[in-house]
Amino acid sequence: MNPMNYIYLSCILFSLGAAGVLLRRNAIVVFMCIELMLNAANLAFVTFSRMNGTLDGQIVAFFTMVVAACEVVVGLAIIVTIYRSRRSASVDDARLLRL
Amino acid sequence: MSLGTSDTLVYLIAIPLFSSAFLLLGGRALDRVGHLIGTAASASSFVVALIELNKMLGRDAESRGVTQHLFTWINVGSFQIDATLLLDQLSICFVLLITGVGTLIHIYSISYMAHDIDRRRFFAFLNLFIAAMLLLVLGNSYLNLYVGWEGVGLASYLLIGFWNQKPTYATAAKKAFVANRVGDVGLSLAVMIAFVQFGAVTFDGVAKGIEAGSASSTALNAMGAAILLAAVGKSAQFPLQAWLGDAMAGPTPVSALIHAATMVTAGVYLISRSNFVFDNAPTAQLLVVIVGAVTLLFGAVIGMAKDDIKKALAASTMSQIGYMILATGLGPAGYAFAMMHLLTHGFFKAGMFLGAGSVMHGMNDEVDMRKYGALRKVMPITFATFGLGYLAIIGIPPFAGFYSKDKIIETAFNAGGSKGIILGCVTLLGAAITAFYMTRVMLMTFFGTKRWDSAAHPHESPWLMTVPMILLSIGSITTGFIFSNGDRLKNFLAPVVDKHHHEHETELLAPIVVTGLAMFAVAIGISIALAKYSRKTIPASAPTDVTVWTKIARRDLLQDDFNETVFMRPGQSLTRVLAFLDKRVVDGAVSGVGAMTLRLAGDLRKTQTGYVRSYALLILLGTVAILAAILVVTV
């Protein structure tokens, strides 16, 4: 199978994720879309590793997974805290950080 | 000339300086004894000077100068300036005059200022004046001299404006200070030229540098002109003479101190001290002569028109200092005579100023001579001492002024060529005018009829005031003979100011002819004054139906008007323009940048919506843009 197809898939997944981050209001969904973008990147890494016959891309993919796991912890904690204080998980409601 | 060392020179300056600081810091507790401390300090300094003179006369003529190294003032790499005092034949003349006449003026002031609540402060300033002037004449380099020079400027400012509760007096002090600043520019230029040309600022170093020929004649002329500018400012010579008349705002002893012992003599000292510069800078020397000649007539003309006794004396100082400056401009032949006139003038002018103070003291501080008259009977001692000073200043033999002025006139005639004839005639004319206006002062003050105010009860001054006047009048009688007998002062000063022993053999006129001419000029001056002021009664107010020339002379020959039109008004316009430019252009640019930043920030702030998703969109767009840019650059 042509490895370029995986790259196309990765691009599609990344675009879906980016669109989700920009369009959805629910923090949980935005969060899942970020995970989708990270995994799209992972897919691209692994594919490149395969195409080049080196292991670099696979190693980076593992790093990304670790970062994503940490991010999940911090991100969920923030979402839970915001939900507790505002009774809403909409990202548009939390807009106090402006002048 | 080899120089010895001495450990005692510093006391000359230190005693009055510490006394001044002590009196100023001591506060009201010292009010009762302040005048005594001040006088004692000045007298001790005089005693030290006498001891130094005695030591100096004990050495042979070529090694009379002594130095004292105080400390290293500036030490940068190979460049080093020491604070060193130098006492040679030239300095000792000044030191004795400053401390001697200064002490007499201190004694006089005890009584003159007795009723002033600030007498302690007055004596502190007098001491400061003495100390600064001593530093001026004792410094061994132009830079050390500069310190004293500025100190004198400060002390004169403080003393002229001593009664600064009166705004006009405060303005007079400011005027003197500003005029002096203009001259100081000259001195600092001279220091810079000396440093650039010779790498040294000591008198010795500059003299050696000139001898080695390490400076072009242009540089020497420029340095001479700069020194002359400094001297012109400090000695109230044309064209910076305007401050001297207004400086009469100070208490009369201050006028005596400024005019006789300190301050105005500094310019003559500076030029005499810089003789090695002027002897090699003919253009600058010619300038000196011109300044001297112009001022000598300028002051004399002003003196003729003044009704204020102190201002008439001030004008005469200007004129007499003009004589001295002229003499210094005549080269090696003139320095000694300039010094001689300076010393004799120190005695008779101090005596006359103290006499004027004594008259004012008796006449409720009235200064208008038209309100005096017939004072010789009620103030016999003042009359006698003032009269002796009068005879000395107009140059009647055998009084002091005769010897010194006669020598200057003689030297002027012998300057050679048409220059000699012009200068000789100018000095003779000056002598005649001096005789005229001083006779006028005498007649209006001490002779004629009483024109006193009804409130005036003139009386002789107390002994504390008359004793200094008597001592100074003795000086007015004797000093001329002592100095000129056998060319004593000239030979004494020769190692400093006439190192190469120039002999002026060319004599245009025999000395006896010059003396005869001078006597003739003086006689004309006196007889015109007698004809004008002793026959007719003197009107109580200055006559108004006078020629335009008299009016101009009364206005100090328009010196103030000239300064006002040429310097003050354009200066004011310039400052107005600069202030406008500063406010609109400089400040406008600065606050414009601030205002623009503020407005820009206000607009950019609106992009901070607080919506996370819009930030995310911007991040995405930014990333895409960067990637696109990289793609465009690499492909």
XYZ file of C-alpha atoms in Angstrom:
734
model
C 0.000 0.000 0.000
C 1.248 3.450 -0.932
C 2.463 5.175 2.302
C 1.312 8.537 0.915
C -2.288 7.455 1.685
C -1.422 7.529 5.390
C -0.136 11.064 4.954
C -3.397 12.087 3.268
C -5.332 10.465 6.129
C -3.185 12.298 8.618
C -3.900 15.603 6.867
C -7.632 14.927 6.863
C -7.603 13.991 10.572
C -5.559 17.099 11.440
C -7.918 19.369 9.506
C -10.932 17.770 11.191
C -9.326 18.321 14.569
C -8.413 21.934 13.808
C -11.932 22.619 12.532
C -13.348 21.048 15.684
C -11.174 23.227 17.932
C -12.255 26.356 16.109
C -15.968 25.551 15.704
C -17.108 23.635 18.770
C -17.985 25.329 22.042
C -18.009 22.400 24.401
C -14.654 22.198 26.145
C -14.668 18.378 26.218
C -15.199 18.193 22.470
C -12.532 20.840 21.840
C -10.273 18.734 23.982
C -10.986 15.599 22.016
C -10.311 17.493 18.772
C -6.887 18.525 20.118
C -6.229 14.829 20.806
C -7.271 14.101 17.233
C -4.729 16.650 15.908
C -1.984 15.157 18.068
C -2.742 11.682 16.807
C -2.875 12.890 13.216
C 0.629 14.205 13.765
C 1.631 10.864 15.289
C 0.356 9.070 12.255
C 2.374 11.326 10.020
C 5.508 10.694 12.102
C 5.128 6.969 11.964
C 4.468 7.090 8.224
C 7.582 9.141 7.605
C 9.536 6.713 9.756
C 8.335 3.945 7.547
C 9.037 5.830 4.342
C 12.591 6.766 5.405
C 13.369 3.422 7.043
C 14.533 5.048 10.236
C 13.178 4.848 13.764
C 13.269 8.594 14.502
C 9.624 9.196 13.692
C 8.460 6.316 15.886
C 10.437 7.643 18.832
C 8.926 11.095 18.376
C 5.488 9.474 18.260
C 6.115 7.982 21.694
C 7.130 11.382 22.987
C 3.953 12.900 21.603
C 1.877 10.232 23.378
C 3.549 11.069 26.683
C 2.957 14.778 26.144
C -0.656 14.069 25.183
C -1.174 11.994 28.338
C 0.178 14.828 30.508
C -1.953 17.282 28.627
C -5.041 15.220 29.244
C -4.405 15.317 32.981
C -3.909 19.086 33.120
C -6.633 19.844 30.584
C -9.285 17.726 32.265
C -8.421 19.220 35.612
C -8.926 22.741 34.173
C -12.200 21.767 32.550
C -13.518 20.209 35.759
C -12.549 23.286 37.748
C -14.174 25.638 35.258
C -17.297 23.499 35.240
C -17.469 23.522 39.001
C -17.282 27.294 39.224
C -19.504 28.200 36.258
C -21.797 25.197 35.771
C -20.846 25.242 32.100
C -18.217 23.638 29.965
C -18.531 26.170 27.120
C -15.210 27.747 26.133
C -17.021 30.947 25.146
C -18.317 31.488 28.679
C -14.812 31.595 30.128
C -13.696 34.888 28.627
C -12.620 36.963 31.592
C -9.025 37.207 30.353
C -9.410 40.371 28.336
C -9.027 44.061 28.802
C 65.885 80.957 38.579
C 66.097 78.200 41.121
C 63.231 77.724 43.504
C 63.542 76.798 47.154
C 60.774 75.304 49.225
C 58.892 76.601 52.201
C 56.486 74.918 54.596
C 54.732 78.031 55.756
C 53.122 79.368 52.593
C 49.926 77.447 53.168
C 49.233 79.390 56.366
C 48.782 82.535 54.324
C 45.669 81.056 52.752
C 44.611 78.602 55.429
C 44.193 81.132 58.238
C 41.622 83.391 56.548
C 39.974 80.401 54.883
C 39.424 78.543 58.149
C 38.370 81.729 59.850
C 35.791 82.266 57.124
C 34.432 78.723 57.449
C 34.444 78.974 61.232
C 32.521 82.244 61.221
C 29.955 80.959 58.735
C 29.408 77.630 60.498
C 29.678 79.016 64.022
C 26.279 80.648 63.827
C 24.834 83.325 66.049
C 27.023 82.297 68.979
C 29.932 84.052 67.311
C 28.114 87.335 66.658
C 29.880 89.073 69.520
C 33.398 88.109 68.506
C 33.058 87.386 64.781
C 34.600 90.685 63.687
C 37.559 90.210 66.019
C 38.234 86.683 64.735
C 38.007 87.874 61.140
C 40.367 90.789 61.722
C 42.793 88.612 63.682
C 42.839 86.064 60.836
C 43.640 88.705 58.261
C 46.281 90.267 60.518
C 47.920 86.866 61.167
C 48.074 86.307 57.451
C 49.791 89.681 57.120
C 52.309 88.711 59.792
C 53.048 85.442 57.947
C 53.533 87.497 54.779
C 55.974 89.804 56.551
C 57.950 86.814 57.820
C 58.028 85.406 54.285
C 59.214 88.757 52.948
C 61.970 88.855 55.538
C 63.073 85.350 54.575
C 62.913 86.235 50.906
C 65.069 89.332 51.269
C 67.633 87.175 53.041
C 68.203 85.151 49.853
C 70.002 86.410 46.812
C 67.956 87.863 43.988
C 67.980 84.868 41.657
C 66.714 82.314 44.172
C 64.080 84.282 46.021
C 61.113 82.298 44.804
C 59.852 79.468 47.022
C 57.264 76.779 46.411
C 55.228 74.534 48.640
C 53.738 71.319 47.322
C 50.381 70.744 48.979
C 48.959 67.660 47.282
C 48.561 66.021 43.913
C 45.341 67.371 42.585
C 44.805 65.503 39.311
C 46.742 62.393 38.389
C 45.705 60.710 35.156
C 48.341 58.583 33.459
C 51.275 60.765 32.567
C 49.252 63.902 33.190
C 49.633 65.302 36.660
C 48.575 68.556 38.221
C 49.802 69.470 41.662
C 48.301 71.928 44.041
C 51.483 73.868 44.593
C 51.959 77.345 45.969
C 54.557 79.646 44.521
C 55.797 82.742 46.289
C 58.197 84.868 44.292
C 58.919 88.551 44.003
C 55.736 89.219 42.057
C 53.466 87.260 44.401
C 54.889 88.765 47.568
C 53.985 92.275 46.391
C 50.408 91.163 45.984
C 50.362 89.117 49.184
C 51.556 92.087 51.219
C 49.081 94.418 49.531
C 46.177 92.021 49.950
C 46.832 91.144 53.577
C 48.131 94.578 54.620
C 45.469 96.790 53.070
C 42.962 94.002 53.674
C 43.681 94.038 57.392
C 43.275 97.811 57.574
C 39.934 97.455 55.807
C 38.937 94.761 58.320
C 39.736 97.103 61.203
C 37.780 99.889 59.549
C 34.805 97.590 58.985
C 34.564 96.747 62.677
C 33.306 100.237 63.254
C 31.668 100.849 59.862
C 29.510 97.733 60.123
C 28.953 98.019 63.879
C 25.220 98.477 63.539
C 24.671 95.771 60.951
C 23.046 92.648 62.332
C 24.998 90.523 59.880
C 28.447 91.795 60.767
C 29.731 88.258 61.433
C 28.698 87.096 57.977
C 30.310 90.199 56.497
C 33.633 89.372 58.109
C 33.366 85.756 57.015
C 32.979 86.927 53.410
C 35.849 89.406 53.779
C 38.068 86.550 54.961
C 36.904 84.389 52.080
C 37.754 87.209 49.690
C 41.249 87.530 51.146
C 41.808 83.764 51.056
C 40.608 83.451 47.435
C 42.742 86.359 46.306
C 45.786 84.902 48.061
C 45.192 81.570 46.350
C 44.939 83.439 43.052
C 48.337 85.089 43.443
C 50.018 82.073 45.049
C 48.981 79.301 42.636
C 51.896 78.026 40.581
C 49.790 77.060 37.579
C 46.988 78.531 35.558
C 44.674 75.892 36.989
C 45.483 76.726 40.608
C 45.094 80.370 39.755
C 41.716 79.546 38.245
C 40.466 78.217 41.598
C 41.384 81.456 43.318
C 40.022 83.383 40.363
C 36.596 81.796 40.768
C 36.798 82.179 44.540
C 37.307 85.901 44.092
C 34.322 86.000 41.757
C 32.177 84.235 44.349
C 33.344 86.392 47.254
C 32.774 89.590 45.263
C 29.287 88.394 44.367
C 28.504 87.704 48.023
C 29.890 91.041 49.181
C 28.487 93.293 46.455
C 25.100 91.766 47.147
C 25.647 91.800 50.901
C 22.578 93.940 51.402
C 20.612 91.733 49.065
C 17.322 92.655 50.682
C 17.415 95.533 48.196
C 16.650 94.089 44.724
C 18.848 96.616 42.900
C 21.836 95.563 45.005
C 21.172 91.902 44.324
C 20.996 92.744 40.605
C 24.293 94.612 40.817
C 25.906 91.532 42.359
C 24.474 89.379 39.608
C 25.734 91.786 36.971
C 29.255 91.672 38.392
C 29.081 87.878 38.467
C 27.885 87.568 34.875
C 30.465 90.047 33.542
C 33.136 88.090 35.366
C 31.868 84.829 33.882
C 32.394 86.257 30.394
C 35.995 86.935 31.325
C 36.372 83.504 32.894
C 35.674 81.945 29.512
C 38.907 83.599 28.429
C 40.847 82.101 31.299
C 39.543 78.614 30.654
C 40.419 79.004 26.966
C 43.916 80.075 27.973
C 44.270 76.989 30.177
C 43.133 74.763 27.304
C 45.518 76.391 24.824
C 48.363 76.039 27.310
C 47.556 72.393 27.827
C 47.259 71.580 24.137
C 50.362 73.502 23.106
C 52.712 72.742 25.968
C 51.157 69.793 27.804
C 51.583 71.814 30.965
C 49.592 74.398 32.830
C 52.190 75.574 35.319
C 53.690 79.011 34.710
C 57.111 77.423 34.685
C 56.084 74.714 32.207
C 54.448 77.172 29.828
C 57.432 79.522 30.007
C 59.806 76.651 29.219
C 57.547 75.448 26.403
C 57.559 78.914 24.848
C 61.327 79.150 25.190
C 61.655 75.772 23.472
C 59.541 77.167 20.654
C 56.881 74.467 20.819
C 54.036 76.837 19.966
C 53.223 78.809 16.865
C 52.890 82.550 17.123
C 49.193 82.204 16.277
C 48.685 79.969 19.297
C 50.591 82.375 21.521
C 48.582 85.329 20.279
C 45.373 83.379 20.854
C 46.480 82.482 24.363
C 47.439 86.090 25.014
C 44.062 87.294 23.768
C 42.284 84.728 25.974
C 44.291 85.864 28.994
C 43.475 89.449 28.134
C 39.763 88.607 28.008
C 40.031 87.114 31.496
C 41.889 90.167 32.765
C 39.368 92.478 31.138
C 36.511 90.790 32.955
C 38.123 90.717 36.375
C 39.766 94.131 36.191
C 36.692 95.881 34.775
C 38.397 96.985 31.573
C 36.754 97.961 28.311
C 34.504 96.313 27.072
C 33.550 94.385 30.245
C 33.733 97.388 32.544
C 30.021 97.935 33.126
C 29.845 95.980 36.380
C 32.269 98.152 38.332
C 30.007 101.150 38.808
C 27.111 99.012 39.998
C 29.429 97.095 42.312
C 29.266 100.191 44.514
C 26.076 98.619 45.863
C 28.198 96.760 48.368
C 29.189 98.267 51.714
C 31.981 100.851 51.260
C 34.772 98.721 52.817
C 33.985 96.131 50.148
C 34.480 98.763 47.464
C 37.817 99.625 49.048
C 38.779 95.958 49.105
C 37.664 95.304 45.524
C 39.296 98.436 44.153
C 42.516 98.515 46.061
C 43.671 95.187 47.355
C 41.824 92.439 45.532
C 39.671 91.629 42.524
C 40.441 94.331 39.968
C 44.174 93.930 40.499
C 43.859 90.262 39.520
C 43.843 91.119 35.828
C 47.070 93.088 36.143
C 48.568 90.187 38.064
C 47.501 87.674 35.412
C 49.053 89.675 32.588
C 52.245 90.366 34.541
C 52.479 86.710 35.490
C 51.979 85.693 31.862
C 54.747 88.028 30.729
C 56.439 85.112 28.921
C 53.335 84.753 26.748
C 52.907 88.423 25.920
C 56.598 89.013 25.252
C 56.284 86.488 22.433
C 52.830 87.530 21.239
C 53.087 91.033 19.778
C 49.494 91.126 18.530
C 48.070 90.214 21.905
C 50.394 92.728 23.524
C 49.129 95.435 21.209
C 45.564 94.481 22.177
C 46.511 94.862 25.830
C 47.820 98.361 25.178
C 44.686 99.313 23.251
C 42.390 98.004 25.983
C 44.405 99.860 28.600
C 44.415 103.130 26.670
C 40.690 102.981 25.860
C 39.723 102.138 29.435
C 41.977 104.797 30.875
C 40.129 107.493 28.960
C 36.754 105.769 29.294
C 36.935 105.663 33.081
C 38.234 109.209 33.273
C 35.376 110.565 31.147
C 32.798 108.747 33.265
C 34.496 110.074 36.395
C 33.935 113.646 35.237
C 30.180 113.251 35.082
C 29.386 111.378 38.294
C 27.758 113.053 41.277
C 27.821 109.896 43.397
C 31.129 110.003 45.286
C 31.574 106.235 45.217
C 30.816 105.999 41.511
C 33.267 108.816 40.772
C 35.921 106.858 42.672
C 34.903 103.656 40.874
C 35.360 105.380 37.513
C 38.773 106.561 38.649
C 39.713 102.982 39.584
C 38.718 101.864 36.093
C 40.926 104.585 34.664
C 43.898 103.843 36.949
C 43.699 100.103 36.234
C 43.683 101.162 32.581
C 47.063 102.791 33.243
C 48.350 99.546 34.738
C 47.055 97.367 31.903
C 48.556 99.788 29.410
C 51.881 99.532 31.225
C 51.798 95.729 31.202
C 51.192 95.916 27.466
C 54.433 97.825 27.023
C 56.500 94.713 27.591
C 59.339 94.118 30.039
C 59.815 97.838 30.564
C 56.256 98.225 31.796
C 55.579 95.338 34.205
C 57.484 96.815 37.116
C 55.823 100.196 36.667
C 52.420 98.578 36.405
C 53.156 96.841 39.685
C 54.386 100.036 41.252
C 51.255 101.910 40.214
C 49.166 98.987 41.443
C 50.777 99.104 44.883
C 50.659 102.879 45.270
C 47.108 102.882 43.903
C 46.268 100.203 46.461
C 47.172 102.627 49.214
C 45.641 105.838 47.993
C 42.516 104.322 46.514
C 41.790 102.278 49.639
C 42.387 105.441 51.663
C 39.992 107.431 49.517
C 37.287 104.772 49.564
C 37.542 104.528 53.323
C 37.398 108.324 53.373
C 34.267 108.252 51.234
C 32.841 105.674 53.633
C 33.702 107.933 56.519
C 31.893 110.839 54.836
C 28.848 108.637 54.183
C 28.997 107.463 57.771
C 28.769 111.066 58.934
C 26.118 112.056 56.394
C 23.465 109.359 56.913
C 24.702 107.257 53.980
C 24.239 110.112 51.530
C 26.384 109.530 48.439
C 25.400 112.537 46.318
C 28.284 115.003 46.355
C 25.865 117.809 45.593
C 24.546 117.365 49.113
C 28.008 117.595 50.695
C 30.159 120.709 50.793
C 32.296 122.357 53.484
C 32.992 119.085 55.248
C 36.650 119.871 55.842
C 35.898 121.627 59.114
C 33.655 118.989 60.639
C 35.684 115.996 59.433
C 39.303 117.161 59.633
C 40.933 113.713 59.716
C 38.842 112.400 56.836
C 39.609 115.578 54.920
C 43.337 115.272 55.545
C 43.596 111.584 54.636
C 41.327 111.932 51.607
C 43.296 115.010 50.560
C 46.576 113.098 50.722
C 45.055 110.331 48.614
C 43.829 113.000 46.192
C 47.299 114.491 45.858
C 48.671 110.998 45.300
C 46.177 109.965 42.602
C 46.564 113.096 40.500
C 50.327 112.703 40.676
C 51.625 115.680 42.621
C 55.239 115.138 43.712
C 56.359 113.772 46.116
C 53.220 111.692 46.686
C 53.046 108.041 45.667
C 51.018 108.415 42.490
C 53.493 110.871 41.022
C 56.304 108.335 40.860
C 54.283 105.474 39.480
C 52.153 107.384 36.987
C 55.081 109.441 35.788
C 57.003 106.256 35.059
C 54.072 104.826 33.090
C 53.754 108.013 31.022
C 57.487 107.957 30.401
C 57.440 104.306 29.355
C 54.470 105.007 27.083
C 56.353 107.780 25.309
C 59.351 105.509 24.923
C 57.330 102.688 23.373
C 58.694 103.845 20.054
C 57.306 105.316 16.858
C 53.808 106.688 16.434
C 52.562 104.131 18.979
C 54.694 105.806 21.640
C 53.479 109.279 20.774
C 49.804 108.234 20.751
C 50.101 106.337 24.027
C 52.051 109.142 25.640
C 49.399 111.666 24.665
C 46.620 109.364 25.892
C 48.294 108.913 29.272
C 48.897 112.661 29.551
C 45.278 113.387 28.645
C 44.217 110.792 31.233
C 46.362 112.523 33.836
C 44.742 115.866 33.045
C 41.214 114.440 33.243
C 42.078 112.609 36.459
C 43.264 115.877 37.963
C 40.031 117.516 36.844
C 37.551 115.030 38.227
C 39.419 114.367 41.459
C 39.667 118.082 42.107
C 35.942 118.244 41.422
C 35.333 115.506 44.008
C 37.460 117.330 46.555
C 35.798 120.690 45.953
C 32.260 119.334 46.000
C 32.837 117.288 49.132
C 35.080 119.277 51.391
C 34.997 122.881 50.158
C 32.380 125.420 49.168
C 29.145 125.972 51.022
C 27.080 123.555 53.079
C 24.458 121.828 50.995
C 23.507 119.243 53.593
C 20.092 117.774 54.120
C 18.391 119.165 57.188
C 18.648 115.770 58.890
C 22.413 115.499 58.402
C 24.701 116.096 61.349
C 28.144 115.312 60.005
C 30.742 114.301 62.552
C 34.199 112.810 62.491
C 34.283 108.997 62.481
C 35.496 106.949 65.450
C 39.190 106.073 65.787
C 38.715 102.528 64.498
C 37.846 104.092 61.164
C 40.287 106.992 61.159
C 43.390 104.995 62.131
C 43.305 102.774 59.003
C 42.724 105.912 56.940
C 45.738 107.597 58.519
C 47.937 104.548 57.944
C 46.834 104.315 54.311
C 47.481 108.026 53.788
C 51.006 107.547 55.147
C 51.331 104.849 52.469
C 50.030 107.324 49.877
C 52.805 109.710 50.817
C 55.752 107.378 51.146
C 55.343 104.302 48.970
C 56.110 106.018 45.690
C 59.451 107.294 46.901
C 60.340 104.003 48.594
C 59.588 101.929 45.498
C 61.163 104.158 42.902
C 64.231 105.270 44.827
C 67.098 103.656 42.966
C 64.605 101.606 40.919
C 64.179 99.393 43.970
C 60.916 97.733 42.961
C 62.014 97.358 39.354
C 65.205 95.579 40.344
C 63.319 93.500 42.897
C 60.835 92.283 40.269
C 63.334 91.908 37.445
C 64.063 88.168 37.970
C 60.372 87.392 37.421
C 59.140 89.809 34.775
C 62.319 90.832 32.963
C 64.431 87.731 32.755
C 66.444 88.800 29.738
C 67.228 92.259 31.075
C 65.887 94.281 28.229
C 67.321 97.745 28.197
C 65.326 100.455 26.526
C 67.916 102.918 25.476
C 65.701 104.721 23.015
C 64.281 107.713 24.791
C 61.873 109.868 22.878
C 61.728 112.458 25.608
C 63.996 112.986 28.562
C 62.404 111.974 31.886
C 62.451 115.536 33.101
C 60.507 116.692 30.029
C 57.907 113.983 30.580
C 57.562 115.022 34.217
C 57.156 118.616 33.113
C 54.480 117.687 30.594
C 52.636 115.591 33.177
C 52.732 118.424 35.699
C 51.460 120.795 33.050
C 48.561 118.444 32.204
C 47.698 118.069 35.889
C 47.821 121.832 36.372
C 45.425 122.348 33.460
C 43.036 119.777 34.917
C 43.105 121.351 38.353
C 42.636 124.887 37.079
C 39.645 123.971 34.926
C 38.068 122.241 37.915
C 38.813 125.228 40.149
C 37.316 127.594 37.615
C 34.195 125.470 37.263
C 33.475 124.409 40.804
C 35.042 126.818 43.285
C 33.746 130.167 42.033
C 30.132 129.346 41.340
C 27.807 127.713 43.832
C 27.038 124.110 43.004
C 23.359 123.451 42.233
C 21.614 120.986 44.523
C 20.560 118.775 41.648
C 22.474 117.946 38.511
C 21.858 120.586 35.808
C 19.720 119.319 32.980
C 20.593 121.874 30.303
C 23.848 120.156 29.409
C 25.368 119.004 26.162
C 24.559 115.591 24.802
C 28.125 114.524 25.651
C 27.608 115.174 29.330
C 24.390 113.218 29.218
C 26.185 110.307 27.593
C 28.962 110.457 30.197
C 26.384 110.461 32.976
C 24.953 107.307 31.493
C 28.387 105.689 31.814
C 29.140 106.338 28.121
C 26.145 104.170 27.210
C 27.909 100.992 28.262
C 24.737 99.560 29.764
C 22.647 100.662 26.806
C 25.172 99.069 24.482
C 25.207 95.786 26.377
C 21.435 95.843 26.565
C 20.897 96.396 22.841
C 23.688 94.224 21.534
C 23.700 91.337 23.983
C 20.725 91.329 26.319
C 17.828 91.933 23.889
C 19.058 89.531 21.180
C 19.904 87.081 23.947
C 16.383 87.328 25.281
C 14.915 86.820 21.793
C 17.183 83.853 21.301
C 16.078 82.277 24.571
C 12.453 82.881 23.659
C 12.947 81.135 20.310
C 14.840 78.300 21.977
C 12.187 77.930 24.646
C 9.527 77.784 21.945
C 11.512 75.201 19.975
C 12.086 73.193 23.125
C 8.425 73.204 24.014
C 7.031 72.544 20.556
C 9.700 70.541 18.750
C 11.678 68.611 21.350
C 8.897 68.157 23.866
C 6.453 67.700 20.963
C 8.470 64.785 19.582
C 8.811 63.156 22.981
C 5.192 63.437 24.031
C 4.077 62.731 20.446
C 5.743 59.306 20.595
C 4.019 58.673 23.905
C 0.603 59.739 22.632
C 0.980 57.662 19.470
C 1.942 54.560 21.455
C -1.055 55.077 23.703
C -3.490 55.395 20.812
C -2.037 52.377 19.008
C -2.274 50.357 22.207
C -5.908 51.437 22.605
C -6.703 50.109 19.120
C -4.738 46.893 19.477
C -6.400 46.195 22.818
C -9.678 45.517 21.021
C -8.205 42.343 19.496
C -8.039 40.875 23.017
C -11.586 39.480 23.050
C -11.096 36.769 25.636
C -12.555 34.109 23.259
C -10.224 31.114 23.285
C -11.411 30.026 19.872
C -10.483 33.310 18.205
C -7.001 33.031 19.735
C -6.771 29.519 18.416
C -7.783 30.743 14.971
C -5.079 33.404 15.064
C -2.505 30.820 16.118
C -3.562 28.597 13.245
C -3.451 31.419 10.732
C -0.048 32.442 12.048
C 1.324 28.949 11.740
C -0.042 28.575 8.227
C 1.463 31.904 7.268
C 4.873 30.937 8.641
C 4.777 27.572 6.900
C 3.756 29.216 3.656
C 6.612 31.667 4.010
C 9.116 28.896 4.631
C 7.742 27.038 1.633
C 8.074 30.069 -0.596
C 11.643 30.716 0.578
C 12.890 27.125 0.306
C 11.217 26.087 -2.931
